[in-house]
mmCIF file of C-alpha atoms in Angstrom:
data_model
loop_
_atom_site.group_PDB
_atom_site.id
_atom_site.type_symbol
_atom_site.label_atom_id
_atom_site.label_comp_id
_atom_site.label_asym_id
_atom_site.label_seq_id
_atom_site.Cartn_x
_atom_site.Cartn_y
_atom_site.Cartn_z
ATOM 1 C CA MET K 263 0.000 0.000 0.000
ATOM 2 C CA LEU K 264 2.868 2.404 0.762
ATOM 3 C CA PRO K 265 4.168 2.535 -2.854
ATOM 4 C CA VAL K 266 0.674 3.578 -3.982
ATOM 5 C CA LYS K 267 0.550 6.332 -1.360
ATOM 6 C CA LEU K 268 3.989 7.532 -2.434
ATOM 7 C CA LYS K 269 2.803 7.796 -6.038
ATOM 8 C CA LEU K 270 -0.343 9.658 -4.970
ATOM 9 C CA SER K 271 1.674 11.958 -2.712
ATOM 10 C CA SER K 272 4.110 12.804 -5.492
ATOM 11 C CA PHE K 273 1.213 13.533 -7.837
ATOM 12 C CA ALA K 274 -0.468 15.729 -5.194
ATOM 13 C CA ILE K 275 2.684 17.834 -4.766
ATOM 14 C CA SER K 276 3.014 18.318 -8.515
ATOM 15 C CA LEU K 277 -0.591 19.574 -8.637
ATOM 16 C CA LYS K 278 -0.020 22.057 -5.814
ATOM 17 C CA PHE K 279 3.155 23.527 -7.270
ATOM 18 C CA SER K 280 3.915 25.856 -10.129
ATOM 19 C CA PRO K 281 6.635 28.512 -10.453
ATOM 20 C CA ARG K 282 3.980 31.145 -11.084
ATOM 21 C CA ARG K 283 2.224 30.232 -7.842
ATOM 22 C CA VAL K 284 5.459 30.694 -5.874
ATOM 23 C CA GLU K 285 6.106 34.055 -7.531
ATOM 24 C CA HIS K 286 2.537 35.107 -6.705
ATOM 25 C CA ILE K 287 2.985 34.196 -3.021
ATOM 26 C CA VAL K 288 6.227 36.199 -2.839
ATOM 27 C CA ALA K 289 4.683 39.151 -4.685
ATOM 28 C CA LYS K 290 1.774 39.246 -2.208
ATOM 29 C CA LYS K 291 4.254 40.011 0.576
ATOM 30 C CA ASN K 292 4.898 43.409 -1.077
ATOM 31 C CA SER K 293 8.597 43.033 -0.348
ATOM 32 C CA GLU K 294 10.589 46.113 -1.297
ATOM 33 C CA ARG K 295 13.790 45.275 -3.150
ATOM 34 C CA SER K 296 16.675 46.271 -0.907
ATOM 35 C CA GLN K 297 19.713 48.371 -1.749
ATOM 36 C CA ASN K 298 21.920 46.349 0.597
ATOM 37 C CA LEU K 299 24.370 45.353 -2.127
ATOM 38 C CA ALA K 300 24.750 48.964 -3.238
ATOM 39 C CA ALA K 301 26.036 49.756 0.256
ATOM 40 C CA CYS K 302 28.475 46.839 0.275
ATOM 41 C CA SER K 303 32.049 47.543 1.411
ATOM 42 C CA ARG K 304 34.833 45.140 2.309
ATOM 43 C CA ASP K 305 35.052 46.418 5.866
ATOM 44 C CA GLY K 306 31.340 45.947 6.493
ATOM 45 C CA VAL K 307 29.923 42.855 4.753
ATOM 46 C CA ARG K 308 26.777 41.565 6.439
ATOM 47 C CA VAL K 309 25.966 37.856 6.321
ATOM 48 C CA GLY K 310 22.788 36.276 7.674
ATOM 49 C CA ALA K 311 22.672 32.657 8.901
ATOM 50 C CA ALA K 312 19.233 31.139 9.457
ATOM 51 C CA GLN K 313 18.387 28.672 12.201
ATOM 52 C CA VAL K 314 15.345 27.049 10.605
ATOM 53 C CA GLU K 315 12.973 25.244 12.938
ATOM 54 C CA VAL K 316 11.738 22.054 11.270
ATOM 55 C CA ARG K 317 7.969 21.750 11.097
ATOM 56 C CA ARG K 318 5.310 20.452 8.795
ATOM 57 C CA TYR K 319 4.258 22.815 6.034
ATOM 58 C CA ARG K 320 0.759 21.805 4.976
ATOM 59 C CA THR K 321 0.587 24.150 2.008
ATOM 60 C CA LEU K 322 2.998 25.613 -0.499
ATOM 61 C CA ALA K 323 2.195 29.078 0.844
ATOM 62 C CA GLU K 324 3.235 28.093 4.390
ATOM 63 C CA TYR K 325 6.664 26.977 3.189
ATOM 64 C CA VAL K 326 7.299 29.984 0.954
ATOM 65 C CA GLU K 327 6.089 32.463 3.587
ATOM 66 C CA ASP K 328 8.270 30.908 6.297
ATOM 67 C CA MET K 329 11.395 31.091 4.127
ATOM 68 C CA ASP K 330 10.395 34.660 3.237
ATOM 69 C CA ARG K 331 10.245 35.519 6.934
ATOM 70 C CA TYR K 332 13.901 34.558 7.470
ATOM 71 C CA VAL K 333 15.057 36.448 4.380
ATOM 72 C CA ALA K 334 13.013 39.556 5.224
ATOM 73 C CA LYS K 335 14.416 39.691 8.753
ATOM 74 C CA ALA K 336 17.991 39.301 7.504
ATOM 75 C CA VAL K 337 17.567 41.929 4.789
ATOM 76 C CA HIS K 338 16.023 44.354 7.280
ATOM 77 C CA ALA K 339 19.206 43.953 9.374
ATOM 78 C CA GLY K 340 21.326 44.826 6.343
ATOM 79 C CA ALA K 341 22.347 41.355 5.120
ATOM 80 C CA GLN K 342 23.848 41.102 1.655
ATOM 81 C CA ILE K 343 24.129 37.305 1.823
ATOM 82 C CA VAL K 344 21.547 35.070 3.525
ATOM 83 C CA ALA K 345 22.467 31.419 4.182
ATOM 84 C CA PHE K 346 20.119 28.484 4.867
ATOM 85 C CA PRO K 347 20.820 25.039 6.402
ATOM 86 C CA HIS K 348 21.632 21.578 5.094
ATOM 87 C CA GLY K 349 18.484 19.655 4.127
ATOM 88 C CA CYS K 350 16.356 22.764 3.738
ATOM 89 C CA GLY K 351 15.190 21.529 0.345
ATOM 90 C CA LEU K 352 13.424 18.521 1.877
ATOM 91 C CA LEU K 353 11.122 20.558 4.128
ATOM 92 C CA PRO K 354 8.277 21.005 1.580
ATOM 93 C CA ILE K 355 7.581 17.249 1.735
ATOM 94 C CA GLY K 356 4.997 18.032 4.435
ATOM 95 C CA ILE K 357 2.710 19.347 1.697
ATOM 96 C CA THR K 358 1.838 15.766 0.734
ATOM 97 C CA PRO K 359 -1.533 14.520 2.079
ATOM 98 C CA TYR K 360 0.084 11.257 3.257
ATOM 99 C CA PHE K 361 2.882 12.882 5.195
ATOM 100 C CA ASP K 362 1.745 11.463 8.567
ATOM 101 C CA THR K 363 1.811 7.959 7.088
ATOM 102 C CA LEU K 364 5.317 8.538 5.736
ATOM 103 C CA LEU K 365 6.512 9.853 9.105
ATOM 104 C CA GLU K 366 5.074 6.817 10.914
ATOM 105 C CA GLU K 367 6.824 4.499 8.471
ATOM 106 C CA LEU K 368 10.130 6.315 8.972
ATOM 107 C CA GLN K 369 9.747 5.986 12.739
ATOM 108 C CA ARG K 370 9.049 2.258 12.349
ATOM 109 C CA VAL K 371 12.194 1.509 10.352
ATOM 110 C CA LYS K 372 14.606 4.114 11.772
ATOM 111 C CA ASP K 373 16.593 1.501 13.736
ATOM 112 C CA ASN K 374 16.835 -0.934 10.819
ATOM 113 C CA SER K 375 19.452 0.432 8.446
ATOM 114 C CA GLU K 376 18.446 -1.748 5.482
ATOM 115 C CA GLU K 377 14.734 -0.915 5.704
ATOM 116 C CA LEU K 378 15.477 2.753 6.344
ATOM 117 C CA THR K 379 17.757 2.953 3.313
ATOM 118 C CA ALA K 380 15.170 1.236 1.103
ATOM 119 C CA LEU K 381 12.394 3.589 2.256
ATOM 120 C CA LEU K 382 14.496 6.720 1.798
ATOM 121 C CA LEU K 383 15.449 5.615 -1.708
ATOM 122 C CA GLN K 384 11.749 5.245 -2.535
ATOM 123 C CA LEU K 385 11.035 8.704 -1.147
ATOM 124 C CA LEU K 386 13.865 10.322 -3.081
ATOM 125 C CA ASP K 387 12.868 8.543 -6.275
ATOM 126 C CA GLU K 388 9.304 9.854 -6.002
ATOM 127 C CA PHE K 389 9.859 13.311 -4.528
ATOM 128 C CA SER K 390 13.347 14.639 -5.302
ATOM 129 C CA SER K 391 12.402 16.256 -8.610
ATOM 130 C CA SER K 392 9.309 18.049 -7.254
ATOM 131 C CA LEU K 393 11.027 19.102 -4.031
ATOM 132 C CA GLN K 394 14.036 20.457 -5.899
ATOM 133 C CA GLU K 395 11.785 22.542 -8.137
ATOM 134 C CA ILE K 396 9.856 23.989 -5.180
ATOM 135 C CA PHE K 397 13.086 24.635 -3.267
ATOM 136 C CA LEU K 398 14.959 26.312 -6.100
ATOM 137 C CA THR K 399 11.998 28.339 -7.365
ATOM 138 C CA THR K 400 11.248 29.622 -3.857
ATOM 139 C CA PHE K 401 14.754 30.876 -3.119
ATOM 140 C CA SER K 402 15.217 32.227 -6.631
ATOM 141 C CA ALA K 403 12.044 34.304 -6.233
ATOM 142 C CA LEU K 404 13.155 35.534 -2.790
ATOM 143 C CA ALA K 405 16.664 36.499 -3.969
ATOM 144 C CA LYS K 406 15.158 38.463 -6.848
ATOM 145 C CA ALA K 407 12.481 40.108 -4.690
ATOM 146 C CA TYR K 408 14.928 41.297 -2.017
ATOM 147 C CA GLY K 409 17.985 41.926 -4.223
ATOM 148 C CA VAL K 410 20.456 39.868 -2.168
ATOM 149 C CA TYR K 411 22.528 36.706 -2.510
ATOM 150 C CA ILE K 412 20.949 33.574 -1.041
ATOM 151 C CA MET K 413 22.751 30.334 -0.293
ATOM 152 C CA ALA K 414 19.731 28.047 -0.369
ATOM 153 C CA GLY K 415 20.913 25.311 1.994
ATOM 154 C CA SER K 416 21.010 21.915 0.298
ATOM 155 C CA THR K 417 18.784 19.248 -1.193
ATOM 156 C CA TYR K 418 19.131 15.841 -2.844
ATOM 157 C CA VAL K 419 19.160 15.860 -6.621
ATOM 158 C CA LEU K 420 18.715 12.941 -9.023
ATOM 159 C CA GLU K 421 20.571 13.312 -12.306
ATOM 160 C CA GLY K 422 19.844 10.225 -14.370
ATOM 161 C CA ASP K 423 20.646 7.354 -12.025
ATOM 162 C CA LYS K 424 23.017 9.404 -9.852
ATOM 163 C CA LEU K 425 22.062 11.039 -6.557
ATOM 164 C CA TYR K 426 23.843 14.169 -5.323
ATOM 165 C CA CYS K 427 23.544 16.375 -2.251
ATOM 166 C CA ARG K 428 23.754 19.879 -3.693
ATOM 167 C CA SER K 429 23.710 23.466 -2.522
ATOM 168 C CA TYR K 430 22.914 26.513 -4.650
ATOM 169 C CA LEU K 431 24.150 30.096 -4.533
ATOM 170 C CA LEU K 432 21.668 32.520 -6.091
ATOM 171 C CA ASP K 433 22.527 36.065 -7.128
ATOM 172 C CA GLU K 434 20.481 39.217 -6.540
ATOM 173 C CA ASN K 435 18.506 38.578 -9.738
ATOM 174 C CA GLY K 436 17.490 35.083 -8.662
ATOM 175 C CA LEU K 437 19.887 33.362 -11.076
ATOM 176 C CA VAL K 438 22.059 30.404 -10.063
ATOM 177 C CA LEU K 439 25.562 31.803 -9.591
ATOM 178 C CA GLY K 440 26.926 28.343 -8.846
ATOM 179 C CA THR K 441 26.450 24.998 -7.118
ATOM 180 C CA GLN K 442 28.463 22.905 -4.697
ATOM 181 C CA ASP K 443 28.090 19.157 -4.122
ATOM 182 C CA LEU K 444 28.693 17.386 -0.812
ATOM 183 C CA LEU K 445 32.160 15.810 -0.605
ATOM 184 C CA HIS K 446 32.208 13.890 2.701
ATOM 185 C CA ARG K 447 29.162 11.617 2.970
ATOM 186 C CA SER K 448 27.613 10.271 6.158
ATOM 187 C CA PRO K 449 27.255 6.465 6.502
ATOM 188 C CA LEU K 450 23.566 6.796 5.582
ATOM 189 C CA GLU K 451 24.373 8.894 2.521
ATOM 190 C CA LYS K 452 26.892 6.272 1.437
ATOM 191 C CA ALA K 453 24.212 3.584 1.825
ATOM 192 C CA LEU K 454 21.830 5.694 -0.272
ATOM 193 C CA GLY K 455 24.449 5.880 -3.000
ATOM 194 C CA VAL K 456 24.967 9.643 -2.831
ATOM 195 C CA VAL K 457 27.749 10.468 -5.289
ATOM 196 C CA PRO K 458 30.454 12.652 -3.693
ATOM 197 C CA GLY K 459 31.402 15.918 -5.336
ATOM 198 C CA GLU K 460 34.704 16.164 -7.174
ATOM 199 C CA GLU K 461 35.657 19.807 -6.696
ATOM 200 C CA ILE K 462 35.423 22.832 -4.429
ATOM 201 C CA ARG K 463 34.258 26.046 -6.026
ATOM 202 C CA VAL K 464 34.798 29.646 -4.969
ATOM 203 C CA PHE K 465 32.388 32.317 -6.201
ATOM 204 C CA ASP K 466 33.090 35.996 -6.771
ATOM 205 C CA THR K 467 30.313 38.165 -5.340
ATOM 206 C CA LYS K 468 29.900 41.850 -4.585
ATOM 207 C CA ALA K 469 30.252 40.874 -0.933
ATOM 208 C CA GLY K 470 33.561 39.041 -1.286
ATOM 209 C CA ARG K 471 34.778 35.613 -2.382
ATOM 210 C CA VAL K 472 32.460 32.869 -1.138
ATOM 211 C CA ALA K 473 32.706 29.068 -0.861
ATOM 212 C CA ILE K 474 30.066 26.565 0.266
ATOM 213 C CA LEU K 475 30.993 23.459 2.261
ATOM 214 C CA ILE K 476 28.019 21.257 3.181
ATOM 215 C CA GLY K 477 27.702 19.332 6.456
ATOM 216 C CA GLN K 478 30.888 17.463 7.359
ATOM 217 C CA ASP K 479 32.817 19.252 4.594
ATOM 218 C CA GLY K 480 32.620 22.462 6.622
ATOM 219 C CA ARG K 481 34.016 20.723 9.699
ATOM 220 C CA THR K 482 36.908 18.977 7.943
ATOM 221 C CA LEU K 483 40.204 20.834 7.716
ATOM 222 C CA GLU K 484 41.233 19.728 4.214
ATOM 223 C CA PRO K 485 38.218 21.176 2.334
ATOM 224 C CA LEU K 486 38.386 24.320 4.459
ATOM 225 C CA ARG K 487 42.084 24.736 3.707
ATOM 226 C CA ILE K 488 41.514 24.179 -0.020
ATOM 227 C CA ALA K 489 38.663 26.713 -0.119
ATOM 228 C CA ARG K 490 40.773 29.291 1.700
ATOM 229 C CA GLY K 491 43.725 28.565 -0.560
ATOM 230 C CA MET K 492 41.482 29.255 -3.555
ATOM 231 C CA GLY K 493 40.744 32.684 -2.134
ATOM 232 C CA ALA K 494 37.516 32.165 -0.183
ATOM 233 C CA GLU K 495 37.018 34.880 2.436
ATOM 234 C CA ILE K 496 33.601 33.712 3.612
ATOM 235 C CA ILE K 497 32.781 30.009 3.882
ATOM 236 C CA LEU K 498 29.097 29.151 4.156
ATOM 237 C CA SER K 499 28.680 25.822 5.953
ATOM 238 C CA PRO K 500 25.040 24.612 5.944
ATOM 239 C CA SER K 501 24.547 22.092 8.740
ATOM 240 C CA GLY K 502 21.894 19.780 10.173
ATOM 241 C CA SER K 503 23.477 18.082 13.214
ATOM 242 C CA LEU K 504 21.430 15.435 14.993
ATOM 243 C CA THR K 505 23.235 15.093 18.339
ATOM 244 C CA PRO K 506 24.508 17.495 21.018
ATOM 245 C CA ARG K 507 27.969 15.909 20.623
ATOM 246 C CA GLN K 508 28.011 16.723 16.911
ATOM 247 C CA GLU K 509 26.986 20.281 17.748
ATOM 248 C CA SER K 510 29.761 20.689 20.321
ATOM 249 C CA LEU K 511 32.433 19.225 18.041
ATOM 250 C CA ALA K 512 31.256 21.412 15.169
ATOM 251 C CA ASP K 513 31.473 24.538 17.337
ATOM 252 C CA TRP K 514 35.070 23.808 18.325
ATOM 253 C CA GLY K 515 35.974 22.753 14.795
ATOM 254 C CA TYR K 516 34.639 25.951 13.263
ATOM 255 C CA LYS K 517 36.502 28.083 15.803
ATOM 256 C CA ALA K 518 39.795 26.295 15.214
ATOM 257 C CA ALA K 519 39.493 26.421 11.416
ATOM 258 C CA ALA K 520 38.454 30.077 11.269
ATOM 259 C CA ASP K 521 41.436 31.032 13.413
ATOM 260 C CA ALA K 522 44.017 28.800 11.740
ATOM 261 C CA LEU K 523 43.007 29.763 8.202
ATOM 262 C CA ALA K 524 42.079 33.430 8.801
ATOM 263 C CA VAL K 525 38.611 33.065 7.287
ATOM 264 C CA TYR K 526 35.007 33.730 8.264
ATOM 265 C CA ILE K 527 32.685 30.708 8.554
ATOM 266 C CA ALA K 528 28.893 31.195 8.667
ATOM 267 C CA ALA K 529 26.980 28.096 9.784
ATOM 268 C CA PRO K 530 23.176 28.039 9.320
ATOM 269 C CA VAL K 531 21.470 25.037 10.972
ATOM 270 C CA LEU K 532 18.227 23.107 11.342
ATOM 271 C CA SER K 533 16.666 23.010 14.817
ATOM 272 C CA GLY K 534 13.632 21.542 16.546
ATOM 273 C CA THR K 535 11.976 18.134 16.303
ATOM 274 C CA MET K 536 10.052 16.356 13.562
ATOM 275 C CA GLY K 537 10.492 12.621 13.956
ATOM 276 C CA VAL K 538 14.092 13.283 15.032
ATOM 277 C CA ARG K 539 15.590 16.154 17.014
ATOM 278 C CA PHE K 540 17.988 18.531 15.311
ATOM 279 C CA CYS K 541 20.631 20.176 17.495
ATOM 280 C CA GLY K 542 22.677 23.224 16.765
ATOM 281 C CA ARG K 543 22.857 26.996 16.897
ATOM 282 C CA ALA K 544 23.368 29.179 13.859
ATOM 283 C CA ALA K 545 26.649 31.042 14.241
ATOM 284 C CA CYS K 546 29.386 32.954 12.503
ATOM 285 C CA TYR K 547 33.047 32.374 13.354
ATOM 286 C CA GLY K 548 36.240 34.310 12.702
ATOM 287 C CA PRO K 549 39.907 34.488 13.752
ATOM 288 C CA LEU K 550 40.290 34.839 17.525
ATOM 289 C CA ASN K 551 42.167 38.123 17.410
ATOM 290 C CA ILE K 552 39.433 39.951 15.473
ATOM 291 C CA THR K 553 36.368 38.690 17.353
ATOM 292 C CA LYS K 554 35.037 40.919 20.107
ATOM 293 C CA GLU K 555 35.516 38.456 22.978
ATOM 294 C CA ARG K 556 38.579 36.824 21.384
ATOM 295 C CA ASP K 557 36.708 33.512 21.462
ATOM 296 C CA GLY K 558 36.302 32.952 17.726
ATOM 297 C CA ILE K 559 32.570 33.721 17.727
ATOM 298 C CA VAL K 560 31.391 36.730 15.726
ATOM 299 C CA ASN K 561 27.717 36.073 16.461
ATOM 300 C CA GLN K 562 25.537 33.153 17.571
ATOM 301 C CA VAL K 563 21.847 32.375 18.111
ATOM 302 C CA ILE K 564 21.142 32.022 21.841
ATOM 303 C CA CYS K 565 18.633 29.129 21.799
ATOM 304 C CA ASP K 566 19.194 25.777 20.049
ATOM 305 C CA ASP K 567 15.638 24.401 19.996
ATOM 306 C CA ALA K 568 13.725 27.074 18.071
ATOM 307 C CA GLY K 569 13.940 29.126 14.910
ATOM 308 C CA GLY K 570 16.274 32.092 14.827
ATOM 309 C CA LEU K 571 18.575 34.220 12.739
ATOM 310 C CA ILE K 572 21.831 36.106 13.111
ATOM 311 C CA VAL K 573 23.291 38.814 10.901
ATOM 312 C CA SER K 574 27.032 39.321 11.343
ATOM 313 C CA ARG K 575 29.148 42.275 10.235
ATOM 314 C CA LEU K 576 32.402 41.015 8.721
ATOM 315 C CA ASN K 577 35.524 43.046 8.010
ATOM 316 C CA LEU K 578 37.229 41.224 5.151
ATOM 317 C CA GLU K 579 40.238 43.538 5.231
ATOM 318 C CA GLN K 580 41.089 42.363 8.746
ATOM 319 C CA LEU K 581 41.607 38.840 7.434
ATOM 320 C CA TYR K 582 44.706 40.116 5.647
ATOM 321 C CA ALA K 583 46.062 42.192 8.522
ATOM 322 C CA GLY K 584 48.280 39.308 9.531
ATOM 323 C CA PHE K 585 48.697 37.568 12.871
ATOM 324 C CA ASP K 586 52.076 36.884 14.438
ATOM 325 C CA ALA K 587 51.799 33.604 16.305
ATOM 326 C CA TYR K 588 54.719 34.588 18.562
ATOM 327 C CA THR K 589 53.666 38.096 19.585
ATOM 328 C CA GLY K 590 49.957 38.201 18.787
ATOM 329 C CA ASP K 591 48.936 36.609 22.071
ATOM 330 C CA SER K 592 50.486 36.239 25.494
ATOM 331 C CA ASN K 593 50.171 34.152 28.618
ATOM 332 C CA PRO K 594 51.401 36.239 31.572
ATOM 333 C CA GLU K 595 50.974 33.396 34.068
ATOM 334 C CA PHE K 596 53.149 31.077 31.979
ATOM 335 C CA ILE K 597 55.816 33.775 31.564
ATOM 336 C CA LYS K 598 55.789 34.479 35.293
ATOM 337 C CA THR K 599 55.929 30.913 36.615
ATOM 338 C CA GLN K 600 57.366 28.604 33.953
ATOM 339 C CA LEU K 601 59.178 30.376 31.129
ATOM 340 C CA MET K 602 62.504 30.999 32.898
ATOM 341 C CA SER K 603 62.656 27.538 34.439
ATOM 342 C CA ALA K 604 61.972 25.986 31.034
ATOM 343 C CA TYR K 605 64.885 27.891 29.479
ATOM 344 C CA GLN K 606 67.171 27.070 32.416
ATOM 345 C CA LYS K 607 66.510 23.347 31.936
ATOM 346 C CA LEU K 608 67.203 23.719 28.215
ATOM 347 C CA THR K 609 70.523 25.549 28.706
ATOM 348 C CA LYS K 610 71.697 22.899 31.177
ATOM 349 C CA ARG K 611 71.180 20.200 28.533
ATOM 350 C CA LEU K 612 73.177 22.231 26.038
#
């Protein structure tokens, strides 16, 4: 019976969606196109990172209006780039009339990896095309309406018989400036047959040079180092962590990478519960010596179990100011109590 319901659900979504309908919903908001990009300067780039609370969207309008709410709030705070989390493209699946049945089935098989993989493959086969169209059309319309760059999180894309996890960067006219595929797959993504990306791309924008590293890619030093070496000044790292431990490790990883590589990292996340609980707080990280509290955090959402948004002001010129590892920081207590004795022991050996 489930395969029949999947077919009916996919058909129902296709009936409810059209690009014109999305554009009409956005137009009804009477959003005034911003001049944020006209005011863009390298010492004052503003980047928004959304903390999207997962919930069921029962209509196309609910989904579009909720995404609009995050963009509108970021633009009002001066954002020139607005970033959304990993998996954001799957959220419209709630529009299907059989969503509760699908959720129950996912709960039933969640501890059986083989059954879970088989069910997810069925879902992606039926829904990925429709969901991608809704996802991309929505963020394209919002980028055009507000006149800002939008990094539209990520979704799963079928190209022929190959499955990719892909993120999109849209320009201020709603056009796709570029895409980035996931490189480091989770065990589940490997089981699903997600094809890893083969390259890291850096995009030139009016707000600086931008790279996108999805999920684990943004918490792994090698991709971060490559992106920075290619000239990225802002790395957008859409995330969707499922455990508090993952959240904590990600926080420390972002801080260490931003400081070691002299780069800004903006991390939008999913939060809340829908079948599973998503942990994380949207944040922006930078080198220790140029963050206000010298802790590597430029800005961070306070609460990790609800929707939220931060807009961070980034000074790209400071990334190139240079940091002397020997004189840029000091430890008075170490100098007072241990430095001389350490040198005395060394000279005795010599």
